[in-house]
Amino acid sequence: MRAEFDNIANTMTSILTAVGAAMRKVNQDKTRAKLAQQAIGWVKPLVSLAGGIINGGREADIDEIMAGK
């Protein structure tokens, strides 16, 4: 469970880092807005997955997840 949670968190970090870098390189606000919308579309399902792990089927405990069990 911890590995899955870490994978999701790492994926979200990678997406947000890449989108942030791309946003700093473009000059048009319209392009920045499009990048932000794309990031929302990619990250939102991952947030749901992470929430499912934290609050999921067997009463996942955040302390257990963070302890690596």
Short mmCIF file of N, CA, C and O in Angstrom, two decimals:
data_model
loop_
_atom_site.label_atom_id
_atom_site.label_comp_id
_atom_site.label_asym_id
_atom_site.label_seq_id
_atom_site.Cartn_x
_atom_site.Cartn_y
_atom_site.Cartn_z
N MET A 1 0.83 -1.19 0.00
CA MET A 1 0.00 0.00 0.00
C MET A 1 0.88 1.25 0.00
O MET A 1 0.58 2.20 -0.70
N ARG A 2 1.93 1.23 0.76
CA ARG A 2 2.81 2.40 0.83
C ARG A 2 3.45 2.67 -0.53
O ARG A 2 3.55 3.82 -0.96
N ALA A 3 3.88 1.61 -1.22
CA ALA A 3 4.53 1.79 -2.52
C ALA A 3 3.55 2.41 -3.52
O ALA A 3 3.94 3.28 -4.29
N GLU A 4 2.31 1.97 -3.50
CA GLU A 4 1.30 2.52 -4.41
C GLU A 4 1.06 4.00 -4.09
O GLU A 4 0.99 4.84 -5.00
N PHE A 5 0.95 4.32 -2.80
CA PHE A 5 0.75 5.70 -2.38
C PHE A 5 1.93 6.57 -2.81
O PHE A 5 1.76 7.66 -3.36
N ASP A 6 3.14 6.07 -2.58
CA ASP A 6 4.34 6.82 -2.97
C ASP A 6 4.41 7.02 -4.48
O ASP A 6 4.80 8.09 -4.95
N ASN A 7 4.02 6.00 -5.25
CA ASN A 7 4.02 6.11 -6.70
C ASN A 7 3.05 7.20 -7.16
O ASN A 7 3.38 8.01 -8.03
N ILE A 8 1.88 7.23 -6.57
CA ILE A 8 0.89 8.26 -6.91
C ILE A 8 1.43 9.64 -6.56
O ILE A 8 1.35 10.58 -7.36
N ALA A 9 1.99 9.79 -5.36
CA ALA A 9 2.53 11.08 -4.93
C ALA A 9 3.67 11.52 -5.84
O ALA A 9 3.75 12.70 -6.22
N ASN A 10 4.55 10.59 -6.20
CA ASN A 10 5.66 10.92 -7.10
C ASN A 10 5.17 11.33 -8.48
O ASN A 10 5.72 12.24 -9.10
N THR A 11 4.13 10.67 -8.95
CA THR A 11 3.56 11.01 -10.26
C THR A 11 2.97 12.42 -10.22
O THR A 11 3.19 13.21 -11.14
N MET A 12 2.24 12.73 -9.16
CA MET A 12 1.67 14.08 -9.04
C MET A 12 2.78 15.12 -8.99
O MET A 12 2.68 16.17 -9.64
N THR A 13 3.83 14.84 -8.25
CA THR A 13 4.96 15.78 -8.16
C THR A 13 5.60 15.98 -9.53
O THR A 13 5.90 17.12 -9.92
N SER A 14 5.80 14.91 -10.26
CA SER A 14 6.40 15.01 -11.60
C SER A 14 5.54 15.85 -12.53
O SER A 14 6.05 16.70 -13.27
N ILE A 15 4.24 15.61 -12.50
CA ILE A 15 3.32 16.37 -13.35
C ILE A 15 3.39 17.86 -13.00
O ILE A 15 3.55 18.72 -13.88
N LEU A 16 3.27 18.16 -11.73
CA LEU A 16 3.23 19.56 -11.31
C LEU A 16 4.56 20.26 -11.55
O LEU A 16 4.59 21.44 -11.92
N THR A 17 5.65 19.55 -11.38
CA THR A 17 6.97 20.12 -11.66
C THR A 17 7.12 20.44 -13.14
O THR A 17 7.58 21.52 -13.52
N ALA A 18 6.74 19.49 -13.99
CA ALA A 18 6.84 19.69 -15.44
C ALA A 18 5.93 20.81 -15.92
O ALA A 18 6.34 21.65 -16.73
N VAL A 19 4.72 20.84 -15.42
CA VAL A 19 3.78 21.89 -15.83
C VAL A 19 4.26 23.26 -15.33
O VAL A 19 4.20 24.24 -16.07
N GLY A 20 4.78 23.31 -14.11
CA GLY A 20 5.31 24.56 -13.59
C GLY A 20 6.45 25.09 -14.45
O GLY A 20 6.52 26.27 -14.75
N ALA A 21 7.34 24.19 -14.85
CA ALA A 21 8.47 24.59 -15.70
C ALA A 21 7.96 25.08 -17.05
O ALA A 21 8.45 26.09 -17.57
N ALA A 22 7.00 24.38 -17.61
CA ALA A 22 6.44 24.79 -18.90
C ALA A 22 5.76 26.15 -18.79
O ALA A 22 5.89 27.00 -19.69
N MET A 23 5.05 26.37 -17.68
CA MET A 23 4.35 27.65 -17.50
C MET A 23 5.33 28.82 -17.40
O MET A 23 5.04 29.92 -17.85
N ARG A 24 6.49 28.56 -16.81
CA ARG A 24 7.50 29.63 -16.70
C ARG A 24 8.13 29.96 -18.05
O ARG A 24 8.65 31.05 -18.23
N LYS A 25 8.09 29.04 -18.99
CA LYS A 25 8.72 29.25 -20.30
C LYS A 25 7.82 29.96 -21.30
O LYS A 25 8.32 30.52 -22.27
N VAL A 26 6.52 29.91 -21.10
CA VAL A 26 5.62 30.52 -22.08
C VAL A 26 5.32 31.96 -21.70
O VAL A 26 5.41 32.35 -20.54
N ASN A 27 4.94 32.74 -22.71
CA ASN A 27 4.68 34.15 -22.49
C ASN A 27 3.20 34.51 -22.44
O ASN A 27 2.83 35.54 -21.90
N GLN A 28 2.37 33.68 -23.02
CA GLN A 28 0.95 34.01 -23.12
C GLN A 28 0.16 33.42 -21.96
O GLN A 28 0.27 32.23 -21.63
N ASP A 29 -0.67 34.27 -21.34
CA ASP A 29 -1.52 33.81 -20.25
C ASP A 29 -2.47 32.71 -20.70
O ASP A 29 -2.78 31.79 -19.94
N LYS A 30 -2.92 32.80 -21.95
CA LYS A 30 -3.82 31.80 -22.51
C LYS A 30 -3.16 30.42 -22.49
O LYS A 30 -3.80 29.41 -22.16
N THR A 31 -1.90 30.37 -22.82
CA THR A 31 -1.16 29.11 -22.82
C THR A 31 -0.98 28.59 -21.40
O THR A 31 -1.13 27.40 -21.14
N ARG A 32 -0.68 29.49 -20.48
CA ARG A 32 -0.55 29.10 -19.07
C ARG A 32 -1.86 28.52 -18.55
O ARG A 32 -1.86 27.52 -17.83
N ALA A 33 -2.95 29.14 -18.91
CA ALA A 33 -4.26 28.66 -18.47
C ALA A 33 -4.54 27.26 -19.03
O ALA A 33 -5.07 26.40 -18.32
N LYS A 34 -4.17 27.03 -20.27
CA LYS A 34 -4.37 25.71 -20.87
C LYS A 34 -3.52 24.66 -20.16
O LYS A 34 -3.98 23.55 -19.89
N LEU A 35 -2.28 25.00 -19.86
CA LEU A 35 -1.42 24.08 -19.12
C LEU A 35 -2.00 23.76 -17.74
O LEU A 35 -1.98 22.61 -17.30
N ALA A 36 -2.51 24.78 -17.08
CA ALA A 36 -3.12 24.57 -15.76
C ALA A 36 -4.33 23.64 -15.86
O ALA A 36 -4.49 22.73 -15.03
N GLN A 37 -5.15 23.84 -16.86
CA GLN A 37 -6.33 22.97 -17.06
C GLN A 37 -5.90 21.53 -17.32
O GLN A 37 -6.50 20.60 -16.80
N GLN A 38 -4.86 21.36 -18.12
CA GLN A 38 -4.36 20.01 -18.39
C GLN A 38 -3.85 19.37 -17.11
O GLN A 38 -4.10 18.20 -16.84
N ALA A 39 -3.12 20.14 -16.32
CA ALA A 39 -2.59 19.61 -15.06
C ALA A 39 -3.72 19.16 -14.13
O ALA A 39 -3.63 18.10 -13.51
N ILE A 40 -4.78 19.96 -14.07
CA ILE A 40 -5.93 19.58 -13.25
C ILE A 40 -6.48 18.24 -13.71
O ILE A 40 -6.78 17.36 -12.89
N GLY A 41 -6.61 18.08 -15.01
CA GLY A 41 -7.14 16.83 -15.55
C GLY A 41 -6.27 15.63 -15.24
O GLY A 41 -6.77 14.52 -15.07
N TRP A 42 -4.97 15.82 -15.17
CA TRP A 42 -4.06 14.72 -14.88
C TRP A 42 -3.96 14.44 -13.38
O TRP A 42 -3.86 13.29 -12.96
N VAL A 43 -3.97 15.49 -12.56
CA VAL A 43 -3.73 15.32 -11.13
C VAL A 43 -4.99 14.93 -10.36
O VAL A 43 -4.92 14.15 -9.41
N LYS A 44 -6.13 15.45 -10.76
CA LYS A 44 -7.36 15.21 -10.01
C LYS A 44 -7.66 13.72 -9.80
O LYS A 44 -7.96 13.32 -8.67
N PRO A 45 -7.55 12.88 -10.83
CA PRO A 45 -7.80 11.45 -10.59
C PRO A 45 -6.76 10.82 -9.65
O PRO A 45 -7.08 9.91 -8.89
N LEU A 46 -5.55 11.35 -9.69
CA LEU A 46 -4.52 10.83 -8.79
C LEU A 46 -4.80 11.20 -7.34
O LEU A 46 -4.54 10.42 -6.42
N VAL A 47 -5.35 12.39 -7.13
CA VAL A 47 -5.75 12.81 -5.78
C VAL A 47 -6.83 11.87 -5.27
O VAL A 47 -6.80 11.44 -4.10
N SER A 48 -7.77 11.51 -6.13
CA SER A 48 -8.83 10.56 -5.75
C SER A 48 -8.25 9.21 -5.39
O SER A 48 -8.67 8.58 -4.41
N LEU A 49 -7.29 8.74 -6.19
CA LEU A 49 -6.65 7.46 -5.88
C LEU A 49 -5.93 7.50 -4.53
O LEU A 49 -6.04 6.57 -3.73
N ALA A 50 -5.20 8.58 -4.30
CA ALA A 50 -4.50 8.72 -3.02
C ALA A 50 -5.49 8.75 -1.86
O ALA A 50 -5.27 8.11 -0.83
N GLY A 51 -6.58 9.48 -2.04
CA GLY A 51 -7.62 9.52 -1.01
C GLY A 51 -8.22 8.15 -0.76
O GLY A 51 -8.53 7.80 0.38
N GLY A 52 -8.38 7.38 -1.82
CA GLY A 52 -8.90 6.03 -1.67
C GLY A 52 -7.97 5.15 -0.86
O GLY A 52 -8.41 4.32 -0.07
N ILE A 53 -6.68 5.34 -1.04
CA ILE A 53 -5.71 4.57 -0.26
C ILE A 53 -5.77 5.00 1.20
O ILE A 53 -5.81 4.17 2.11
N ILE A 54 -5.81 6.30 1.42
CA ILE A 54 -5.83 6.82 2.79
C ILE A 54 -7.13 6.44 3.51
O ILE A 54 -7.11 6.01 4.66
N ASN A 55 -8.26 6.57 2.82
CA ASN A 55 -9.56 6.35 3.45
C ASN A 55 -10.23 5.06 3.00
O ASN A 55 -11.39 4.84 3.30
N GLY A 56 -9.49 4.22 2.29
CA GLY A 56 -10.06 3.11 1.56
C GLY A 56 -10.61 1.94 2.33
O GLY A 56 -10.78 1.97 3.54
N GLY A 57 -10.83 0.91 1.53
CA GLY A 57 -11.54 -0.29 1.92
C GLY A 57 -11.30 -0.83 3.30
O GLY A 57 -12.23 -1.21 3.98
N ARG A 58 -10.09 -0.88 3.76
CA ARG A 58 -9.84 -1.53 5.04
C ARG A 58 -9.47 -0.53 6.12
O ARG A 58 -8.68 -0.81 7.00
N GLU A 59 -10.05 0.66 6.02
CA GLU A 59 -9.78 1.69 7.01
C GLU A 59 -8.29 2.00 7.09
O GLU A 59 -7.66 1.89 8.13
N ALA A 60 -7.72 2.33 5.94
CA ALA A 60 -6.30 2.66 5.90
C ALA A 60 -6.00 3.78 6.88
O ALA A 60 -6.74 4.73 7.02
N ASP A 61 -4.90 3.65 7.56
CA ASP A 61 -4.48 4.61 8.57
C ASP A 61 -3.28 5.38 8.03
O ASP A 61 -2.30 4.79 7.61
N ILE A 62 -3.36 6.69 8.05
CA ILE A 62 -2.28 7.51 7.50
C ILE A 62 -0.96 7.24 8.21
O ILE A 62 0.09 7.22 7.60
N ASP A 63 -1.00 6.97 9.52
CA ASP A 63 0.23 6.67 10.25
C ASP A 63 0.84 5.37 9.73
O ASP A 63 2.06 5.25 9.61
N GLU A 64 0.00 4.40 9.40
CA GLU A 64 0.48 3.13 8.85
C GLU A 64 1.10 3.35 7.47
O GLU A 64 2.17 2.84 7.16
N ILE A 65 0.45 4.16 6.65
CA ILE A 65 0.98 4.45 5.31
C ILE A 65 2.33 5.14 5.43
O ILE A 65 3.30 4.76 4.76
N MET A 66 2.42 6.14 6.26
CA MET A 66 3.65 6.90 6.39
C MET A 66 4.77 6.09 7.04
O MET A 66 5.94 6.34 6.82
N ALA A 67 4.40 5.07 7.83
CA ALA A 67 5.40 4.20 8.44
C ALA A 67 5.93 3.17 7.47
O ALA A 67 6.89 2.46 7.76
N GLY A 68 5.30 3.05 6.30
CA GLY A 68 5.78 2.14 5.29
C GLY A 68 5.28 0.72 5.44
O GLY A 68 5.86 -0.21 4.94
N LYS A 69 4.18 0.52 6.12
CA LYS A 69 3.63 -0.83 6.32
C LYS A 69 2.72 -1.22 5.20
O LYS A 69 2.10 -0.46 4.56
#
